[in-house]
Each structure stands twice: as structure tokens, then as C-alpha cells.
Coordinates of C-alpha atoms and ligand atoms in Angstrom, one line a residue:
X1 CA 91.1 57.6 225.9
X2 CA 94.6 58.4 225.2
X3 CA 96.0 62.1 226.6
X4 CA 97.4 64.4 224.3
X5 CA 100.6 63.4 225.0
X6 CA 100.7 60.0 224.6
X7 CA 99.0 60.9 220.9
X8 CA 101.4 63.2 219.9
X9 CA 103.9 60.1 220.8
X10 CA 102.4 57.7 218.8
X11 CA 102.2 59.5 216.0
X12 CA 105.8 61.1 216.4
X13 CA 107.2 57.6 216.4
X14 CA 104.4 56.2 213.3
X15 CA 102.4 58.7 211.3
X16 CA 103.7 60.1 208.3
X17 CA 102.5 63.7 207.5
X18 CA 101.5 64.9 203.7
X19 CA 105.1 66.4 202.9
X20 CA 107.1 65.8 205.6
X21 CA 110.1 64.2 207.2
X22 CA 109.7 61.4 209.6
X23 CA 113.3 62.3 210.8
X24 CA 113.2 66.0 211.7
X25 CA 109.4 66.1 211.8
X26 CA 108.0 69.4 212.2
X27 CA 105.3 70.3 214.8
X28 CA 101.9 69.0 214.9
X29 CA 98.8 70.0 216.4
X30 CA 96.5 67.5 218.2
X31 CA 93.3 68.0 216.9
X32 CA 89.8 66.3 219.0
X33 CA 86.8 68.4 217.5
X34 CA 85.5 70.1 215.0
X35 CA 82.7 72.4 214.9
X36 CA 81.7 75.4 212.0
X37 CA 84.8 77.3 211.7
X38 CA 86.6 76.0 215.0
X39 CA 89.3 73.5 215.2
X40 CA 89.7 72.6 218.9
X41 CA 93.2 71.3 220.0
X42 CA 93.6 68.6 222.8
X43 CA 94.5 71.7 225.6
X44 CA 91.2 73.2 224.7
X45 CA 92.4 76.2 222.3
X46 CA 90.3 77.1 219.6
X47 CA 91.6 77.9 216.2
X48 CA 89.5 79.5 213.2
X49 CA 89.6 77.9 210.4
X50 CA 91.6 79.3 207.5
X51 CA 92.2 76.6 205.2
X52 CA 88.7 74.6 205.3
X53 CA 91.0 71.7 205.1
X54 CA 92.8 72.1 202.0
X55 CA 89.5 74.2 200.4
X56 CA 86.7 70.7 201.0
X57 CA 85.2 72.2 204.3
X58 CA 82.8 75.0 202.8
X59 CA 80.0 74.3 205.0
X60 CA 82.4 74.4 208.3
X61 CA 82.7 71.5 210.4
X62 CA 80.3 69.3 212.0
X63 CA 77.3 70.2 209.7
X64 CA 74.1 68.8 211.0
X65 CA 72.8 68.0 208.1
X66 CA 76.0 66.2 207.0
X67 CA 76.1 64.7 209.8
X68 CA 72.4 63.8 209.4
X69 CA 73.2 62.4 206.2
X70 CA 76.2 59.9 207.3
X71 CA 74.6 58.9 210.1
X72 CA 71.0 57.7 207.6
X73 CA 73.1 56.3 205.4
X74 CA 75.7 54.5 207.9
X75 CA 72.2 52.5 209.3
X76 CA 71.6 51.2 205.3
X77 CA 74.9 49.8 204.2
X78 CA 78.5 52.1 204.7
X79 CA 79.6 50.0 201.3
X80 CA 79.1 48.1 198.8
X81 CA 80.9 47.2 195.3
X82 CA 80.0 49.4 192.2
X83 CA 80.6 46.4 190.1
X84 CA 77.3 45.5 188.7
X85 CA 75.2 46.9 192.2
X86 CA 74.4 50.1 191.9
X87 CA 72.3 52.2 194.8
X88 CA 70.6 55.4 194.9
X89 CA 73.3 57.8 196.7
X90 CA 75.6 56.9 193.7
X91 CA 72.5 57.1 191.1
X92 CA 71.3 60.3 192.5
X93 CA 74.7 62.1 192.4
X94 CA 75.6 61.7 189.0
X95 CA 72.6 62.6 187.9
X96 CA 73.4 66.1 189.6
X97 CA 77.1 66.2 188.5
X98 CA 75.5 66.0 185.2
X99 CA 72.6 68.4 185.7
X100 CA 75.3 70.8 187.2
X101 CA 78.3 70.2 184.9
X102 CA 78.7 72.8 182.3
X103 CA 77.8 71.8 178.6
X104 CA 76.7 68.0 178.1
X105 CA 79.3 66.8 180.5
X106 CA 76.7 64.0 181.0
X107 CA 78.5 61.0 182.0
X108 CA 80.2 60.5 185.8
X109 CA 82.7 58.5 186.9
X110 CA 83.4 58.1 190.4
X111 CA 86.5 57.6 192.3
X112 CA 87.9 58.2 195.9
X113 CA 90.5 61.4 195.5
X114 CA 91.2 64.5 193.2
X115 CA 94.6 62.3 191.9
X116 CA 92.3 59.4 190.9
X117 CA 89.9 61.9 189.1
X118 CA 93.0 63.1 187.2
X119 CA 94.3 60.0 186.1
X120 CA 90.9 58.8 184.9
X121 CA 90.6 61.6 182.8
X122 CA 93.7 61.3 181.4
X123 CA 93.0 57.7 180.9
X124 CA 89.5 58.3 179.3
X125 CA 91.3 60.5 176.7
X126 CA 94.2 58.0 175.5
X127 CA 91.2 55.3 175.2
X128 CA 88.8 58.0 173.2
X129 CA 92.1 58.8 170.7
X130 CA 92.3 55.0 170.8
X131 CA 89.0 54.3 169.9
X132 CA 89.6 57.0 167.2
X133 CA 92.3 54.7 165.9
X134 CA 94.7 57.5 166.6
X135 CA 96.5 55.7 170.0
X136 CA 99.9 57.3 168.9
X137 CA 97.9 60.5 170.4
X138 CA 99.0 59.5 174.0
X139 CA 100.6 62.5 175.3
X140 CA 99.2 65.8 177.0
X141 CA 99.3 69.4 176.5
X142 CA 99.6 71.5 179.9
X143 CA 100.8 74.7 181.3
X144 CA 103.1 75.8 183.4
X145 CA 102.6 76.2 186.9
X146 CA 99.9 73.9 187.5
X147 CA 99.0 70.8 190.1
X148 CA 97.2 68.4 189.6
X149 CA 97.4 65.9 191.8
X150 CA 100.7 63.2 193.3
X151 CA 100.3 59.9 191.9
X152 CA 102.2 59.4 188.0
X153 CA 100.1 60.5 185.4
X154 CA 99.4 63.4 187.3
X155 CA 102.4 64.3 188.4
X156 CA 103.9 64.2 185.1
X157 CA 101.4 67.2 184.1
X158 CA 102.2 69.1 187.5
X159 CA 105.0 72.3 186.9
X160 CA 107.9 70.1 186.4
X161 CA 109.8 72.9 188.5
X162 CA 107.1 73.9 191.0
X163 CA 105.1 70.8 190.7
X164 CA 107.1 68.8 193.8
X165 CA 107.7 65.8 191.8
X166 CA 111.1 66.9 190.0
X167 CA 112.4 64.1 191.7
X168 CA 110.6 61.6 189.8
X169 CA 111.1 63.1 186.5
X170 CA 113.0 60.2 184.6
X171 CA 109.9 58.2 185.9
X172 CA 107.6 60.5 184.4
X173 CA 105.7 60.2 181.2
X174 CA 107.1 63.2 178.9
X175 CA 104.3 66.0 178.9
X176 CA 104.2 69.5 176.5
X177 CA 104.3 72.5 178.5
X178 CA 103.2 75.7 177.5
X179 CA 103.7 78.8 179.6
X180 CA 101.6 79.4 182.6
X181 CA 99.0 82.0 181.7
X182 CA 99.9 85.5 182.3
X183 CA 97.1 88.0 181.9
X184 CA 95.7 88.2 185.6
X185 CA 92.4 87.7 186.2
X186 CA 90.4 91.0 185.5
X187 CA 93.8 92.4 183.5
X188 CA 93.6 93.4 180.0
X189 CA 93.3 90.4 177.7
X190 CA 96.6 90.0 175.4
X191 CA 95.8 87.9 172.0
X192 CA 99.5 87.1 172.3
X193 CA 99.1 84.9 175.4
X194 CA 98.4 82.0 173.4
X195 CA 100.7 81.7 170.9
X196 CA 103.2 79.6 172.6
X197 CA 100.7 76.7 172.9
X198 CA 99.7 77.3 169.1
X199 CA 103.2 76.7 168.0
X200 CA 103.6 74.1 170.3
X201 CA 100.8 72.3 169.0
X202 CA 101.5 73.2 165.7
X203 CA 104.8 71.6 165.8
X204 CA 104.3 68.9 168.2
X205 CA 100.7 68.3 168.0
X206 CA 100.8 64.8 166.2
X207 CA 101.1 62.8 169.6
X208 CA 98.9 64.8 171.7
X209 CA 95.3 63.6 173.2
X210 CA 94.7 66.3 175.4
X211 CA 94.7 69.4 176.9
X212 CA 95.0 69.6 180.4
X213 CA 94.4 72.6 183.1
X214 CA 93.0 74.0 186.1
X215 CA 90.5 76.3 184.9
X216 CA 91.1 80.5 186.1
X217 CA 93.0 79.2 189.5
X218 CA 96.1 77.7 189.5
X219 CA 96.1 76.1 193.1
X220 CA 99.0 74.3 194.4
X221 CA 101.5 75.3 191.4
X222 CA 101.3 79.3 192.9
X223 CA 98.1 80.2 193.6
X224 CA 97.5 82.5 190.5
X225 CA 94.1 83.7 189.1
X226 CA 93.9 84.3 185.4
X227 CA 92.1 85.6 182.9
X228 CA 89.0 83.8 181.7
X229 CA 89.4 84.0 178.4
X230 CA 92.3 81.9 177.7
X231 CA 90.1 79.3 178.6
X232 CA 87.2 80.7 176.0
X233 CA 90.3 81.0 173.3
X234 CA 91.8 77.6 174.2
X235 CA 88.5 76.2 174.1
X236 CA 88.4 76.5 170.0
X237 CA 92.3 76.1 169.7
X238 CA 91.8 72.4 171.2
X239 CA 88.3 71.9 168.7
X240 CA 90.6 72.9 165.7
X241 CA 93.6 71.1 166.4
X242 CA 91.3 67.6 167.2
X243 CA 92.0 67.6 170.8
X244 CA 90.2 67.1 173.8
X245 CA 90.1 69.9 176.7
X246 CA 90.3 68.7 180.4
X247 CA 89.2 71.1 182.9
X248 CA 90.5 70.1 186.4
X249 CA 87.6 71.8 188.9
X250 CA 89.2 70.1 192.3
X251 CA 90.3 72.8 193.9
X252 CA 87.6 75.3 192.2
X253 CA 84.6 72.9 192.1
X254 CA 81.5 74.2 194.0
X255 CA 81.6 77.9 194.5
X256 CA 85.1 78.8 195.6
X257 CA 86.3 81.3 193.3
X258 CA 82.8 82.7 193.0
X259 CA 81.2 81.1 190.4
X260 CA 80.0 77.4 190.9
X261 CA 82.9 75.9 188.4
X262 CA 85.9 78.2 187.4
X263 CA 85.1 77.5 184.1
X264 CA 81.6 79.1 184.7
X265 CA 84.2 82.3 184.4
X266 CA 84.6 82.1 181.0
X267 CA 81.1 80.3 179.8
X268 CA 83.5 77.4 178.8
X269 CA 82.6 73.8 179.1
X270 CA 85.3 71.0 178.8
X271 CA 84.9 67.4 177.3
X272 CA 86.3 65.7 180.2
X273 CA 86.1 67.2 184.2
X274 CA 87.4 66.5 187.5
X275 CA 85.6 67.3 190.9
X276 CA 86.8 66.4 194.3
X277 CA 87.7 67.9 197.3
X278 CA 84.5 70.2 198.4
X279 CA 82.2 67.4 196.8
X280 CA 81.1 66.0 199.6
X281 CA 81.8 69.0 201.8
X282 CA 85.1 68.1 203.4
X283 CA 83.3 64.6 205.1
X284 CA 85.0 61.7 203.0
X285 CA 87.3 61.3 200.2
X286 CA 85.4 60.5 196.8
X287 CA 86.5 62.4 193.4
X288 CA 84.7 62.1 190.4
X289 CA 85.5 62.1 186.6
X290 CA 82.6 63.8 183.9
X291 CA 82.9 63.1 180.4
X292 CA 80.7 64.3 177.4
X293 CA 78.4 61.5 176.1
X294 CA 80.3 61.7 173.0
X295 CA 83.5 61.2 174.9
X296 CA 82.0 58.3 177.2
X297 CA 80.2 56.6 173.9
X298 CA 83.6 56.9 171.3
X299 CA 85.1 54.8 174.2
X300 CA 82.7 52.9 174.5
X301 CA 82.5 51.7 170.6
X302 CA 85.6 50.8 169.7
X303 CA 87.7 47.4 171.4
X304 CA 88.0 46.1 174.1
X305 CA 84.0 48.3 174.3
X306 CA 84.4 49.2 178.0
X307 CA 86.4 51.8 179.8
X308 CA 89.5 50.2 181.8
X309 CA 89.4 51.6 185.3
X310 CA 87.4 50.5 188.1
X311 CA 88.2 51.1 192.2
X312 CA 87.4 49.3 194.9
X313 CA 86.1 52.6 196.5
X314 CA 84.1 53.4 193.4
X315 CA 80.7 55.0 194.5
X316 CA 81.1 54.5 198.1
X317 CA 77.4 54.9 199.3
X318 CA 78.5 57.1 202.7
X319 CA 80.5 59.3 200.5
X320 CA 77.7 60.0 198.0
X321 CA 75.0 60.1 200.6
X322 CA 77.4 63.0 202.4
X323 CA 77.6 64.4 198.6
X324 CA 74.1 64.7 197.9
X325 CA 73.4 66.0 201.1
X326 CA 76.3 69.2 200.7
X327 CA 74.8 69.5 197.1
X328 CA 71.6 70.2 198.9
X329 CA 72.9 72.5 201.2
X330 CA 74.9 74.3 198.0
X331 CA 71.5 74.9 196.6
X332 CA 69.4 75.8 199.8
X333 CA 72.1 78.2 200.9
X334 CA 73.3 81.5 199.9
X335 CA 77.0 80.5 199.2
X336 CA 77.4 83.0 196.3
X337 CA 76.5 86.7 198.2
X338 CA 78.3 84.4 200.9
X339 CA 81.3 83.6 198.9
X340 CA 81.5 87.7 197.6
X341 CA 81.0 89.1 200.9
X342 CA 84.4 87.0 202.1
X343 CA 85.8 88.4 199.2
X344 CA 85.0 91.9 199.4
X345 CA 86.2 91.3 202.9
X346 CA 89.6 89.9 202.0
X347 CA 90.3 92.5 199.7
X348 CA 89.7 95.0 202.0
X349 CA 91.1 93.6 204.9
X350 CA 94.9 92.1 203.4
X351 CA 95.2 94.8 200.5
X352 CA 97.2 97.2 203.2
X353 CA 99.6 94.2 203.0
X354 CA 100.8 95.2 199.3
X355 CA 102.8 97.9 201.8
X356 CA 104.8 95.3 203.8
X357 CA 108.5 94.8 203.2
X358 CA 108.7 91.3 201.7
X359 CA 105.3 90.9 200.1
X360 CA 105.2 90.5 196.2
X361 CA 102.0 90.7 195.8
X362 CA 98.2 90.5 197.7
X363 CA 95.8 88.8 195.9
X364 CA 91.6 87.7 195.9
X365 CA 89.5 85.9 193.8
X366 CA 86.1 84.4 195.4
X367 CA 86.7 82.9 199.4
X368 CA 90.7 82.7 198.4
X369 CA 93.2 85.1 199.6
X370 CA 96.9 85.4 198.7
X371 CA 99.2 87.2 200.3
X372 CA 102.9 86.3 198.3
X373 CA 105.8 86.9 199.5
X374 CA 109.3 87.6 198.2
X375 CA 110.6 84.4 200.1
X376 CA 109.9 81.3 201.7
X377 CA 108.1 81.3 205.0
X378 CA 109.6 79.1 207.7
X379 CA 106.8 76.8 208.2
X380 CA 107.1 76.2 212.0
X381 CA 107.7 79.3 213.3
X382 CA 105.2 80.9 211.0
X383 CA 102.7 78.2 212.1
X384 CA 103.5 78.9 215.7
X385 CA 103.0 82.2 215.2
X386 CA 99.3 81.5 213.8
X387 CA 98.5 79.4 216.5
X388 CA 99.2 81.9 218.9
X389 CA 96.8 84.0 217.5
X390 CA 94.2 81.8 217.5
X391 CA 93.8 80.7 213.6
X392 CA 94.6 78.0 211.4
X393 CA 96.4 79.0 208.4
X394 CA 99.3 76.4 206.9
X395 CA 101.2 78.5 204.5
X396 CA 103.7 76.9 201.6
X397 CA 106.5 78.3 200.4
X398 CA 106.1 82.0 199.4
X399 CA 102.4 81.9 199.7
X400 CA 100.3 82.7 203.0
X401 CA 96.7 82.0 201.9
X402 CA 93.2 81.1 203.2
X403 CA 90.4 79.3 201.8
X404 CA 87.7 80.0 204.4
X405 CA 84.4 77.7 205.0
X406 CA 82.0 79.5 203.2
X407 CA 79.6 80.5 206.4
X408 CA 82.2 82.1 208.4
X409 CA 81.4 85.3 209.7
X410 CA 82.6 88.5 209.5
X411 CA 84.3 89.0 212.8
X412 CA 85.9 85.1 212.6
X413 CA 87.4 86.3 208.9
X414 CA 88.8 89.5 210.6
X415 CA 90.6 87.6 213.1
X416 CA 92.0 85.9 210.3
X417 CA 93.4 88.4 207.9
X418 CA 94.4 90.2 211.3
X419 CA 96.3 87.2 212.0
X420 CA 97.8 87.0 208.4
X421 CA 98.9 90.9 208.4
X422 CA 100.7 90.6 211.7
X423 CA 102.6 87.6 211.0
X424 CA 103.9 88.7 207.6
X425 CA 104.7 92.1 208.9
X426 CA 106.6 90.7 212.0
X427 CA 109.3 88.8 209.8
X428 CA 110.3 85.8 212.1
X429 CA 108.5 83.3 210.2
X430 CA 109.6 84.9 206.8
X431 CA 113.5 83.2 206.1
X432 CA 116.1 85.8 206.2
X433 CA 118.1 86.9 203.1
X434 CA 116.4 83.6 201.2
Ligands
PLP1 N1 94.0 68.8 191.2 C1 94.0 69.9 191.9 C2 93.7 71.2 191.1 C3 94.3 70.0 193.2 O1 94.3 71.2 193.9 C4 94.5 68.8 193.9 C5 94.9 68.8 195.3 O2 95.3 69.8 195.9 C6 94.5 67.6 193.2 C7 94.2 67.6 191.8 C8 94.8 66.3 193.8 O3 93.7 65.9 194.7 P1 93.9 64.9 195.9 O4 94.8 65.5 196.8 O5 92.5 64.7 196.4 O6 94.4 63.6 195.3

């Protein structure tokens, strides 16, 4: 077995970190066990879990019956192609997508990541305009503000400014933005929210297949929560203008702003979904794309009479055995009072933040508190500063937010917005003058 620091070598010299420069490198923790809300590091410290690895681990680490579930299914087969095999973890777990989905999202299509998800759905609408004999209509509707996901098609729907891919911008299929919705969640509706988009499609609406957007939370683009009924209003502004509606529900899939999907906010379904990240409860990457059967069977009727997409990962057995297993554990447990009682908690605990010099603004929606600030943090002292206090939080740019597993406890999620309050009010990890 290797010793910490022979690790943190090797990896110093080889890995490459999500974001990061292999040349000035910023710190990394050495992680060797998980277990319910605890990371433990190689010199034994114990960190609570803030971030539930980027919002997948809502039933905490180490599940037994996760585990229980890998383990049955690692003793059957870990793979095997999707390609004309199919296998009852896979079967099973579309059949629940489907029963779950909202509307007659009835069809799944599984893939390995949130990205992949995305650029399946954006596929399956070119190929339903296609099929439509309307394949000028290759181009998507968005707003502002959003992420969806790093590879091209979605990045070229991300916040050009915000989205981190400005730099690939000339490589970048040309997208329609609308503005970011502004109405805050549990604000007074404005009608005149929407009429941006309506001129846009108005004017513009010729080439366009779809619309896509992150349904109530915007993650990665800001962290905002808004109000539900753009997505009721946008809902008949795509039927009337003949376009499809894509809900992305990675980040907000399976409980975490309160309500199963964030479109369950608004009593909205969509003709095309995306699910990843919590699907198979933070154990293995596997996304998943939902269409309606109408969507699924217009693409199916017109040439070449097949959708064109197919990964080698497709319906990795493990994965969906881990899946079906958090599904289970989704139903059999109380997530939702869970899920409000971390909320109710949050708001209590970071709203005496509001006060601080530098913060802009607290917010909570479901198990996800913000606290933004007026400036960028400055990542490693600010994560230093967290680690010292025994909690795992990885802030980016302005914002300082958690996504906790939804089991932990009371005094574990004190700890944390403890932890969040001190480090914003003692401004060394907040840049200077930025
Ligand atoms: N869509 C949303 C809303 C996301 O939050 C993310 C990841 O943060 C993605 C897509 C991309 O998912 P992945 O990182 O699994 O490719």
C-alpha cells in the first residue's frame, strides 16, 4: 500500500484535476474512505460532507444496501454490450425512469454521464425535426446562465460568458440565448419575463428544434432558483411555436430541490429529459436520456428508422443494478421531510450571513444552500480554511454552497453552515478589492 505521500506524488507529477492547472496545481486532499456523511483523509481527519460529491451522494457514502447491490451484481456479470443483449438491471430501470418521469416521458436511453445525456437529447431533437422533414430546425433555444454539461453540443448551450467554455466559442455551434430567468423562486411572477424569448423566437424561430433548460435551478451557471412558472408558461410558448422543450434534471433529479424533478415545481413535463448524477446515488457514472413515445416513435419513422447514438457504456449492468437499488432506497426512505428539514435548517442557520460584509445574497431551495458573495473566493485558502474546520465544502467563484447527502443529521449540517459562516465572515479566503 502506498503512504500518503508517495500518492499525493504520483498524482502531483500525473493526475489531472476537473478544472485545474497541471503547472501551478492547487492542493489536494488524499482521500481513503468513505462512510455516511464522512470523508476520511489519509492522516485520519474526518471531513463532513458538504458537497455529496458534486450533488450524486444523497444516500451518504458507503450505503449497505448499495453496496449490497454492486457487490450481487459484480458476482453476475460487471458488463456486457447493450447492442442487441439486454439484461434485467437495464430493463428494470427504464421501466422506473418511465414510471417516475413526469408526463409520458416513456422511452429511456441510457448513457454513462450528465454531458452524454445532453448531447443525446439534443441529438434526438435534430433527428425528430428531421424526421419531420424540417432538418433546417437544427439549432437550440436556451437561457442565460445555465450549464449543462463540457463536451460541444453542450457547451455551446452553457452561458457563453459564465458557461467556462468561452474559449471554445468559434468551435461552437451558434445557439439563441434568451435572458436567464429573473423572477426568484417564491417572488412575485412578472408576465414580462418571457418576452425576450417570444421575440426571439418570433424572429428567429425558423431554425430552431429545441428548447433547452435546467428546470427552477440553475446549477453550475450561478446557482439561482427561479420561479416555477416560467417553466408552466414556456411549456405552451414551445407547443405553439412547434418546438420541443428539454428539461435538463442532472443536477435536480431525485429529490434535491424538494420535489422529486424540479419540474415537479411547476406540474410541467418536458418531451425530452436528462437524469444523471444522483441516479445511481453517487456509486458509478451512468446518465440517462427520456423521451416521449411520440418523440422516440417520429424518430423512429422516418430514414435512416433508428436513432444514431449508441455507447460502449450504454446500460452498464453494475451501474443500473446500483440505480435500482438507490431508487429503492428513494422510495423506502423519507427523503422529502428529510430534504425540508435540511432546508429549514439552512435557512435558519446561513440567513444571519445576509449581514456579512461581502455577501450578495443567502440563498435555499431543498438540501441546497447559497451563500454569494460580492467576489471571488480564493479557492485554496478558502478550502484550507474548511478543512480546518473539519467540512468539505469546494466553493467556485462567488458562490460558497452545499449540497448535503440527504440523511445527514442535524448536528453534522450545523457543523457545516458553522463552518460556512466563519469562513465568509473571516475574509482571507475572500480576494481583496476583486
Ligand atoms: N447538466 C447539469 C445541469 C449539470 O449540473 C451537469 C454537471 O454539473 C451536467 C449537465 C454535466 O454532467 P456530467 O458532469 O455528468 O457530464
Amino acid at each position: 500500500m502506498q503512504n500518503t505521500n508517495d500518492v499525493l506524488a504520483m498524482d502531483r507529477r500525473h493526475a489531472w484535476h476537473p478544472y485545474a492547472s497541471v503547472t501551478e496545481p492547487l492542493p489536494v486532499y488524499d482521500v481513503v474512505s468513505a462512510s455516511g456523511v464522512r470523508l476520511t483523509l489519509a492522516d485520519g481527519r474526518e471531513l463532513v460532507d458538504g458537497m455529496a460529491s458534486w450533488w450524486c451522494a444523497v444516500h451518504g457514502y458507503n450505503h449497505p444496501a448499495l453496496n449490497r447491490a454492486a457487490e450481487a451484481q459484480l458476482g453476475k456479470m460487471a458488463h456486457v454490450m447493450f447492442g442487441g443483449i439486454t439484461h434485467e438491471p437495464a430493463a428494470r430501470l427504464c421501466a422506473r425512469l418511465a414510471e417516475l418521469a413526469p408526463g409520458d416521458l416513456n422511452r429511456v436511453f441510457l448513457c454513462d454521464s450528465g454531458s452524454v445525456s445532453v448531447e443525446v437529447a439534443m441529438k434526438m431533437a435534430m433527428q425528430y425535426m428531421a424526421a419531420r422533414g424540417d432538418s433546417r430546425r437544427c439549432r437550440f433555444l436556451t437561457v442565460r446562465r445555465g450549464y449543462h454539461g463540457d463536451t460541444f453540443h453542450a457547451m455551446s448551450v452553457c452561458d457563453p460568458v459564465n458557461g467556462m467554455h468561452s474559449l471554445f466559442a468559434g468551435a461552437l455551434p451558434k445557439q439563441y440565448f434568451a435572458p436567464e430567468p429573473s423572477v426568484p423562486f417564491g417572488g412575485e411572477w412578472n408576465e414580462a419575463e418571457l418576452a425576450p424569448l417570444v421575440d426571439l423566437l418570433e424572429q428567429k424561430g425558423d431554425d430552431i428544434c429545441a428548447m433547452i433548460l435546467e428546470p427552477v435551478v440553475q446549477g453550475a451557471g450561478g446557482m439561482r432558483f427561479y420561479h416555477p412558472e416560467y417553466l408552466r408558461r414556456l411549456r405552451d410558448i414551445c407547443d405553439r411555436a412547434g418546438i420541443l422543450l428539454i428539461f435538463d434534471e442532472i443536477a435536480t433529479g431525485f429529490g434535491r430541490s424538494g420535489e422529486f424533478w424540479g419540474a415537479d415545481h411547476a406540474g410541467v413535463a418536458p418531451d425530452i429529459m436528462c437524469v444523471g448524477k444522483a441516479i445511481t446515488g453517487g456509486y458509478m457514472a451512468l446518465g440517462a436520456t427520456i423521451a416521449t413515445d411520440h418523440v422516440a416513435e417520429t424518430i423512429c419513422s422516418a430514414d435512416p428508422g433508428l436513432f444514431m447514438h449508441g455507447p460502449t457504456f450504454m446500460g452498464n449492468p453494475l451501474a443500473c443494478a446500483v440505480a435500482n437499488a438507490s431508487l429503492d432506497l428513494l422510495e423506502s426512505d423519507p427523503w422529502r421531510p428529510r430534504v425540508a428539514a435540511i432546508e429549514s435548517q439552512m435557512r435558519r442557520e446561513l440567513s444571519p450571513c445576509a449581514e456579512l460584509p461581502h455577501v450578495a445574497d443567502v440563498r435555499v431551495l431543498g438540501a441546497i444552500g447559497v451563500i454569494e458573495l460580492d467576489r471571488p473566493v480564493v479557492m485554496a485558502e478558502i478550502q484550507r480554511q474548511f478543512v480546518e474546520r473539519g467540512v468539505w465544502v469546494r466553493p467556485f467563484g462567488k458562490l460558497v454552497y452545499v449540497m448535503p447527502p440527504y440523511v445527514m443529521e442535524q448536528n453534522d449540517l450545523s457543523l457545516l453552515t458553522s463552518a460556512m459562516c466563519d469562513v465568509v465572515r473571516d475574509d482571507n479566503g475572500i480576494r481583496q478589492g476583486a
